[in-house]
Coordinates of C-alpha atoms in Angstrom, one line a residue:
M1 CA 20.8 16.0 -0.6
N2 CA 23.7 14.5 -2.6
F3 CA 22.7 12.9 -5.9
A4 CA 26.2 12.1 -7.0
L5 CA 26.0 9.1 -9.4
A6 CA 28.3 6.2 -8.8
P7 CA 30.3 4.9 -11.8
A8 CA 29.2 1.4 -11.2
K9 CA 25.8 0.0 -12.0
L10 CA 25.3 -0.9 -8.4
N11 CA 23.3 1.3 -6.0
R12 CA 21.2 2.8 -8.8
I13 CA 19.1 5.8 -7.9
N14 CA 15.4 4.9 -8.2
L15 CA 13.9 8.0 -9.8
L16 CA 10.4 7.0 -8.6
D17 CA 11.5 8.0 -5.1
F18 CA 11.3 11.7 -6.1
D19 CA 8.3 14.0 -6.6
R20 CA 8.7 16.9 -9.1
K21 CA 10.8 19.1 -6.7
G22 CA 13.0 16.2 -5.8
L23 CA 13.5 15.4 -9.5
E24 CA 14.3 19.0 -10.3
A25 CA 17.0 19.0 -7.6
F26 CA 18.3 15.7 -8.9
F27 CA 18.7 17.0 -12.5
V28 CA 20.3 20.3 -11.4
E29 CA 22.8 18.3 -9.3
I30 CA 23.9 16.3 -12.3
G31 CA 24.2 19.4 -14.5
E32 CA 20.9 19.3 -16.3
K33 CA 18.1 21.9 -16.4
P34 CA 15.1 21.6 -14.0
F35 CA 12.6 21.1 -16.8
R36 CA 14.0 17.6 -17.4
A37 CA 11.9 16.6 -14.3
T38 CA 8.6 17.4 -16.0
Q39 CA 9.7 15.6 -19.2
L40 CA 10.6 12.5 -17.2
L41 CA 7.3 12.7 -15.2
K42 CA 5.3 12.7 -18.3
W43 CA 7.1 9.8 -19.9
V44 CA 6.8 7.6 -16.8
Y45 CA 3.3 8.5 -15.3
Q46 CA 1.4 9.6 -18.4
E47 CA 2.9 7.5 -21.1
G48 CA 3.9 4.5 -19.0
V49 CA 7.4 4.4 -20.4
E50 CA 9.9 2.6 -18.3
D51 CA 12.8 2.5 -20.7
F52 CA 15.0 5.6 -20.6
S53 CA 16.2 5.0 -24.2
Q54 CA 12.6 5.6 -25.4
M55 CA 12.4 9.1 -23.9
S56 CA 13.1 10.8 -27.1
N57 CA 13.1 14.4 -25.9
L58 CA 16.0 13.7 -23.6
S59 CA 19.5 14.0 -25.1
K60 CA 21.1 10.7 -26.0
A61 CA 23.9 11.4 -23.5
L62 CA 21.4 11.9 -20.7
R63 CA 19.4 8.8 -21.7
T64 CA 22.6 6.8 -21.6
Q65 CA 23.6 8.2 -18.2
L66 CA 20.2 7.5 -16.7
A67 CA 20.1 4.0 -18.1
E68 CA 23.5 3.2 -16.6
Q69 CA 23.1 4.8 -13.2
C70 CA 19.3 5.1 -12.4
S71 CA 16.3 2.9 -12.3
L72 CA 12.5 3.0 -12.3
D73 CA 11.8 0.2 -10.0
T74 CA 8.4 -0.7 -8.6
P75 CA 7.2 -3.6 -6.4
E76 CA 6.3 -6.7 -8.5
I77 CA 2.7 -8.0 -8.7
V78 CA 3.0 -11.7 -7.7
L79 CA -0.7 -12.5 -7.2
E80 CA -4.0 -11.1 -8.4
Q81 CA -7.4 -12.0 -7.1
I82 CA -10.7 -10.8 -8.5
A83 CA -13.8 -10.8 -6.2
S84 CA -17.3 -11.6 -7.3
D85 CA -18.1 -7.8 -7.2
G86 CA -15.2 -6.9 -9.5
T87 CA -12.9 -5.7 -6.7
R88 CA -9.2 -6.6 -7.5
K89 CA -6.6 -7.3 -4.9
W90 CA -2.9 -7.4 -5.9
V91 CA -0.1 -8.8 -3.7
L92 CA 3.1 -7.0 -4.5
E93 CA 6.6 -8.1 -3.5
T94 CA 9.1 -5.6 -2.4
S95 CA 12.9 -5.8 -2.9
C96 CA 13.4 -7.1 0.6
G97 CA 11.0 -10.0 0.0
N98 CA 8.1 -8.7 2.1
R99 CA 4.7 -8.5 0.5
I100 CA 2.1 -5.7 0.6
E101 CA -1.5 -5.6 -0.7
T102 CA -3.3 -3.1 -2.9
V103 CA -7.0 -3.1 -3.7
F104 CA -8.8 -1.6 -6.7
I105 CA -12.6 -1.0 -6.2
P106 CA -14.4 -0.3 -9.5
E107 CA -17.7 1.7 -9.4
E108 CA -19.7 3.4 -12.0
G109 CA -17.8 6.5 -13.1
R110 CA -14.9 6.0 -10.8
G111 CA -12.2 3.6 -9.8
T112 CA -10.7 3.8 -6.3
L113 CA -7.2 2.4 -5.4
C114 CA -6.5 1.6 -1.8
V115 CA -2.7 2.0 -1.3
S116 CA -0.4 0.7 1.5
S117 CA 2.2 2.9 3.2
Q118 CA 4.0 0.4 5.4
I119 CA 4.9 -3.2 5.5
G120 CA 2.7 -4.3 8.3
C121 CA 1.6 -1.6 10.8
A122 CA 3.4 -0.1 13.7
L123 CA 0.1 0.5 15.6
A124 CA -2.0 -2.2 17.2
C125 CA -5.7 -1.5 16.5
T126 CA -7.4 -4.6 17.9
F127 CA -10.1 -4.9 15.2
C128 CA -7.7 -4.8 12.2
S129 CA -6.0 -7.8 10.7
T130 CA -3.1 -5.8 9.3
A131 CA -2.2 -4.7 12.8
Q132 CA -1.9 -8.4 14.0
Q133 CA 0.9 -9.0 11.4
G134 CA 3.5 -6.8 13.2
F135 CA 5.7 -4.3 11.5
N136 CA 8.7 -4.4 9.3
R137 CA 9.5 -1.0 7.8
N138 CA 8.1 2.1 6.0
L139 CA 7.6 1.8 2.3
T140 CA 9.7 4.1 0.1
T141 CA 8.1 6.7 -2.1
A142 CA 8.8 4.5 -5.1
E143 CA 7.0 1.6 -3.4
I144 CA 4.0 3.7 -2.6
I145 CA 3.6 5.4 -6.0
G146 CA 4.7 2.1 -7.6
Q147 CA 1.4 0.6 -6.4
L148 CA -0.5 3.1 -8.5
F149 CA 1.8 2.6 -11.4
A150 CA 1.5 -1.2 -11.3
A151 CA -2.3 -1.0 -10.9
Q152 CA -2.8 1.3 -13.8
K153 CA -0.5 -0.8 -16.0
R154 CA -2.3 -4.0 -15.1
L155 CA -5.8 -2.4 -15.7
G156 CA -4.7 -1.0 -19.0
S157 CA -7.1 1.2 -21.0
S158 CA -10.2 -0.6 -19.9
Q159 CA -10.3 0.9 -16.4
K160 CA -8.7 3.9 -14.8
V161 CA -7.8 4.9 -11.3
T162 CA -9.7 8.1 -10.5
N163 CA -9.4 8.1 -6.7
V164 CA -6.7 7.1 -4.3
V165 CA -7.2 6.4 -0.6
M166 CA -4.1 5.9 1.7
M167 CA -6.0 3.3 3.7
G168 CA -4.1 0.1 2.9
M169 CA -1.5 -1.5 5.2
G170 CA 0.1 0.8 7.7
E171 CA -0.3 4.2 9.3
P172 CA 0.5 6.8 6.6
L173 CA 1.4 9.6 8.9
L174 CA 4.1 7.5 10.5
N175 CA 5.8 7.5 7.0
F176 CA 5.2 11.2 6.5
D177 CA 7.8 12.3 4.0
N178 CA 7.5 9.3 1.7
V179 CA 3.7 9.4 1.7
V180 CA 3.6 13.1 1.0
A181 CA 6.0 12.8 -1.9
A182 CA 3.9 10.0 -3.4
M183 CA 0.7 12.1 -2.9
N184 CA 2.4 15.0 -4.6
L185 CA 3.0 12.8 -7.6
M186 CA -0.6 11.6 -7.6
M187 CA -1.8 15.3 -7.8
D188 CA 1.0 16.7 -10.0
D189 CA -0.4 17.8 -13.4
F190 CA 2.7 16.3 -15.1
A191 CA 2.2 12.9 -13.4
Y192 CA -1.3 11.6 -12.5
G193 CA -3.0 14.9 -12.1
L194 CA -5.6 13.7 -9.6
S195 CA -7.7 16.4 -7.8
K196 CA -6.9 17.0 -4.2
R197 CA -10.5 16.0 -3.5
R198 CA -9.8 12.6 -5.0
V199 CA -6.7 11.8 -2.8
T200 CA -7.5 10.9 0.8
I201 CA -5.1 10.1 3.6
S202 CA -6.4 8.1 6.6
T203 CA -4.9 8.3 10.0
S204 CA -5.5 6.7 13.4
G205 CA -4.7 10.1 14.9
I206 CA -0.9 11.0 14.8
V207 CA -1.7 14.5 16.0
P208 CA 1.7 16.3 15.4
A209 CA 1.8 14.9 11.9
M210 CA -1.8 16.0 11.3
Y211 CA -0.8 19.6 12.0
R212 CA 2.2 19.2 9.7
L213 CA 0.1 17.7 6.9
T214 CA -2.3 20.7 7.1
E215 CA 0.7 23.0 6.5
V216 CA 2.3 21.1 3.5
C217 CA -0.3 19.0 1.6
D218 CA -3.9 19.9 1.0
V219 CA -5.5 16.4 0.5
S220 CA -8.7 15.0 2.0
L221 CA -8.4 13.8 5.5
A222 CA -10.1 10.7 7.0
V223 CA -9.7 9.9 10.7
S224 CA -10.2 6.4 12.2
L225 CA -12.4 7.3 15.2
H226 CA -14.1 4.0 16.2
A227 CA -15.0 5.1 19.7
V228 CA -16.5 8.2 21.3
T229 CA -14.8 7.9 24.7
D230 CA -11.1 7.8 25.6
E231 CA -11.6 4.7 27.7
L232 CA -12.9 2.6 24.8
R233 CA -10.7 4.2 22.2
N234 CA -7.6 3.4 24.3
E235 CA -8.6 -0.2 23.9
L236 CA -9.5 -0.2 20.2
V237 CA -7.0 2.3 18.9
P238 CA -4.1 2.3 21.4
I239 CA -2.4 5.4 19.9
N240 CA -5.3 7.3 21.7
K241 CA -3.3 6.9 25.0
K242 CA -0.7 9.2 23.5
Y243 CA -3.1 11.5 21.6
P244 CA -6.5 11.5 23.2
L245 CA -9.7 12.6 21.7
K246 CA -9.5 16.2 22.8
E247 CA -6.1 16.6 21.0
L248 CA -7.3 14.7 18.0
L249 CA -10.4 16.9 17.5
A250 CA -8.3 20.0 17.9
A251 CA -6.1 18.9 15.0
C252 CA -9.2 18.1 13.0
R253 CA -10.6 21.6 13.6
D254 CA -7.2 23.1 12.4
N255 CA -7.4 21.0 9.2
V256 CA -10.9 22.2 8.2
K257 CA -9.7 25.8 8.2
L258 CA -8.0 25.1 4.9
S259 CA -11.4 25.6 3.1
P260 CA -14.8 27.0 4.1
R261 CA -16.6 23.8 2.8
R262 CA -14.0 21.3 4.0
R263 CA -15.1 18.3 6.1
I264 CA -13.3 15.6 7.9
T265 CA -14.4 12.0 7.2
F266 CA -14.6 10.0 10.4
E267 CA -14.4 6.3 10.0
Y268 CA -16.2 4.2 12.5
V269 CA -16.1 0.4 12.5
M270 CA -19.4 -1.2 13.8
L271 CA -18.6 -3.8 16.5
E272 CA -21.5 -5.7 18.1
G273 CA -22.1 -4.8 21.7
I274 CA -18.9 -2.6 21.8
N275 CA -19.6 0.7 20.2
D276 CA -22.9 0.4 18.3
S277 CA -25.6 1.5 20.8
V278 CA -27.9 4.5 20.4
Q279 CA -26.1 6.0 23.4
D280 CA -22.9 5.8 21.5
A281 CA -24.5 7.5 18.5
K282 CA -25.8 10.3 20.7
A283 CA -22.3 10.7 22.3
M284 CA -20.8 11.0 18.7
V285 CA -23.2 13.8 17.9
R286 CA -22.0 15.7 21.0
L287 CA -18.4 14.9 20.4
L288 CA -18.3 16.1 16.8
K289 CA -20.6 19.1 17.0
T290 CA -17.7 21.5 16.6
V291 CA -16.0 19.7 13.7
P292 CA -17.5 19.9 10.1
S293 CA -17.6 16.2 9.3
K294 CA -18.9 13.2 7.4
I295 CA -19.4 9.9 9.1
N296 CA -18.5 6.6 7.4
L297 CA -20.0 3.7 9.3
I298 CA -18.0 0.5 8.4
P299 CA -19.5 -2.9 9.0
F300 CA -16.8 -5.0 10.7
N301 CA -15.0 -7.4 8.4
P302 CA -14.0 -10.6 10.2
F303 CA -10.6 -12.1 10.1
P304 CA -9.1 -15.3 11.7
N305 CA -8.9 -15.3 15.6
S306 CA -10.8 -12.1 15.9
S307 CA -13.0 -11.8 19.0
Y308 CA -15.3 -9.2 17.5
R309 CA -18.5 -9.5 15.6
C310 CA -20.2 -7.1 13.2
S311 CA -23.1 -5.2 14.4
S312 CA -26.5 -6.2 13.1
S313 CA -28.0 -4.3 10.2
D314 CA -30.7 -3.1 12.5
A315 CA -28.2 -1.7 15.0
I316 CA -26.3 0.0 12.2
D317 CA -29.5 1.5 10.8
R318 CA -30.5 2.8 14.3
F319 CA -27.0 4.3 14.7
R320 CA -27.2 6.1 11.4
T321 CA -30.7 7.4 12.1
V322 CA -29.5 9.1 15.3
L323 CA -26.7 10.8 13.3
H324 CA -29.0 11.7 10.4
N325 CA -31.6 13.2 12.7
A326 CA -28.9 15.4 14.2
G327 CA -28.0 16.7 10.7
M328 CA -24.8 14.8 10.3
I329 CA -23.9 13.5 6.8
T330 CA -23.7 9.7 7.3
T331 CA -23.0 6.8 5.0
I332 CA -22.7 3.1 5.5
R333 CA -19.7 1.7 3.7
K334 CA -20.6 -1.1 1.3
T335 CA -18.4 -4.1 1.9
R336 CA -16.3 -4.8 -1.2
G337 CA -14.0 -7.7 -1.9
D338 CA -14.6 -9.6 1.3
D339 CA -14.6 -12.9 -0.5
I340 CA -10.9 -12.4 -1.3
D341 CA -10.0 -10.7 2.0
A342 CA -9.8 -7.3 0.3
A343 CA -12.3 -5.5 2.5
C344 CA -11.4 -2.8 5.1
G345 CA -9.2 -4.1 7.8
Q346 CA -8.5 -7.5 6.1
L347 CA -5.2 -6.7 4.3
V348 CA -2.3 -8.8 5.6
G349 CA 0.5 -9.2 3.0
K350 CA 3.6 -11.1 4.1
V351 CA 5.4 -9.3 6.9
Q352 CA 8.8 -10.2 8.4
D353 CA 7.8 -8.8 11.8
K354 CA 10.5 -6.8 13.5
S355 CA 8.2 -5.7 16.2
R356 CA 7.9 -9.2 17.6
R357 CA 4.1 -8.5 17.9
H358 CA 3.2 -12.0 16.6
L359 CA 5.1 -13.6 19.4
K360 CA 3.4 -11.3 22.0
L361 CA 0.0 -12.3 20.5
Q362 CA 0.9 -16.0 20.7
L363 CA 1.9 -15.5 24.4
V364 CA -1.4 -13.7 25.2
G365 CA -3.3 -16.5 23.4
S366 CA -1.5 -19.2 25.4
E367 CA -2.2 -17.4 28.7
R368 CA -5.9 -17.1 27.9
A369 CA -6.1 -20.8 27.0
A370 CA -4.3 -21.8 30.2

């Protein structure tokens, strides 16, 4: 990688695009020692300093050089909404004018930040509002870690982000390198220092990337399951047509080999009359019997023009009872922030759709109405 610095102030290098290894390579390339990377990380992520001139343990010449030719740019918060339960949603604008959404969920003893990885989503899961917005591009590492930076800055000392879930807009494993670099920063002792157990990446099942993730980054893994047969999952999670359940579960079994006590979290949205029967629950028990797992049942969160309805409380309880009686760790996710459209599956942002999906959906809607 060539880090040659341009003499002009244009095309500045955004240093938030690099994890520690990337920063070390950058500083070596410009004739500095690798330890400058840890110094800069501590200033930015632990002290919250964005002005190079204030980084007093860097030489004056280096501070001047960085100020002239580098930047520490993050997406800008343009809207904040606070739900009745204390959940906060921030809309952040990127340099290209698109907008993404990030959600902070406060709980006793912890604060979880739900982070986006793409502008829109390249997949087309039918129960997810984000997926209906189409897709523009992957977020850069700076735009991903910048969500955590901006959130902690806005929260101040009163609240702290203790957990991060890559469950916002987009499919994280389709933006592999940038997401992994951002997660490295989240876990780096010289940056945010979060435990690997407190950083979770969620995927709809990009199987080759799951194997690659197991090799390079030991974070918690969550898998969007949502159906227990290929036929239904093909409809709900279309990537299943490329990577069916047999291949998906093989990749999950490979991941749990990282640790004897490791488990995969399987996310399962509860859709009335679609996937919420006792028979479905029994089929899940059979399907996951060879995968150490935790099941997270998610009440469906409605969005405009959706044809789905949330399963009844009784149906969800019956489903959980079947799993519990089979010895499976099962929780029902508490809906948070739904009054500000900050709940699971409701994030939309503002996407300049390059996939033209919004036009296809309009066409399908017109054909159904005809």
